[in-house]
Phi, psi and omega in degrees: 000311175301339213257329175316300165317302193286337174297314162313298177300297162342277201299031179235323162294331176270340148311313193315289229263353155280332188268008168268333223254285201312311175296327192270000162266342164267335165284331166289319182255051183320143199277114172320132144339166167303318161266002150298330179310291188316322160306308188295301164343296195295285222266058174222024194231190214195139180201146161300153176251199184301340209261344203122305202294122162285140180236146170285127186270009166270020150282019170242009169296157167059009157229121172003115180257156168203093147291081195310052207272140155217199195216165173299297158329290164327072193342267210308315186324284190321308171336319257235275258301310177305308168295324158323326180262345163277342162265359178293284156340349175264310207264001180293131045236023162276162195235135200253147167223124187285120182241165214208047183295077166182171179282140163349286195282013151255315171316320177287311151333263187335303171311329184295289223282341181258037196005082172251151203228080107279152183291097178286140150219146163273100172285354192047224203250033171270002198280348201275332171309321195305309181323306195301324178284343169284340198106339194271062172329306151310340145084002174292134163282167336289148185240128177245134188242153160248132204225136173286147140018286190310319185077039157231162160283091166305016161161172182200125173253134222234072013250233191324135181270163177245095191309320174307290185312302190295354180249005156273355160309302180295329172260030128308313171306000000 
């Protein structure tokens, strides 16, 4: 009988002791958010830029992001753009990247005539899944992510960005 109790007690320590090991290892790796899944998504794809040229956007994995998706169309987008490309100048080595719900040949009009100088690509209108995986359920523009190092999102903005808030955001990364 005693020896059943030590058997009992063993196997009850050792459940203790998986279900400890299993939570402190699910707490070292926390399972990525909806909108890092998306991130990663976005950037495992290949998109035309402005110019035409296809590109892999996984070469911008593993560095600080501030991801833009607008349109052409889109009053508050346009507001933003200039300032974006005069903070692209600020913010190195983060890199601001322009997602596009419009066609190529506006976009490219566009880049020329408002010189902006960060990297545009066209998702065209596949950009509105991208939106919905980002949170942005409403598909409104302009939508913005700030993405760490790290490749996870540290925030995210649901139109006109507020430039103050985002570079104290950035100086968080």
């Amino acid at each position: 009988m005693k020896k059943l109790k030590n058997v009992i007690l063993l196997a009850v320590v050792a459940v203790i002791c998986v279900g400890v090991g299993i939570y402190a290892s699910h707490r070292a790796h926390p399972a990525d958010s909806p909108e890092t899944l998306a991130l990663n998504q976005l950037l495992s794809q290949s998109m035309p830029d402005a110019s035409g040229q296809t590109q892999s956007l996984a070469q911008y994995k593993g560095r600080p992001l501030v991801v833009n998706f607008w349109a052409t169309w889109c009053g508050p987008c346009v507001e933003e753009m200039p300032e974006l490309t005069a903070l692209q100048q600020e913010i190195a080595p983060v890199q601001i990247l322009g997602i596009g719900v419009d066609s190529q040949e506006n976009i490219a009009k566009f880049a020329q005539k408002y010189q902006i100088r960060y990297p545009l690509f066209v998702a065209g209108t596949g950009a509105t899944d991208l939106l919905r995986q980002f949170g942005n359920q409403a598909g409104g523009l302009p939508f913005t992510a700030l993405v760490g190092k790290d490749g996870k999102v540290k925030k995210v903005y649901l139109g006109r960005i507020k430039f103050d808030e985002l570079r104290a955001d950035l100086s968080k990364l």
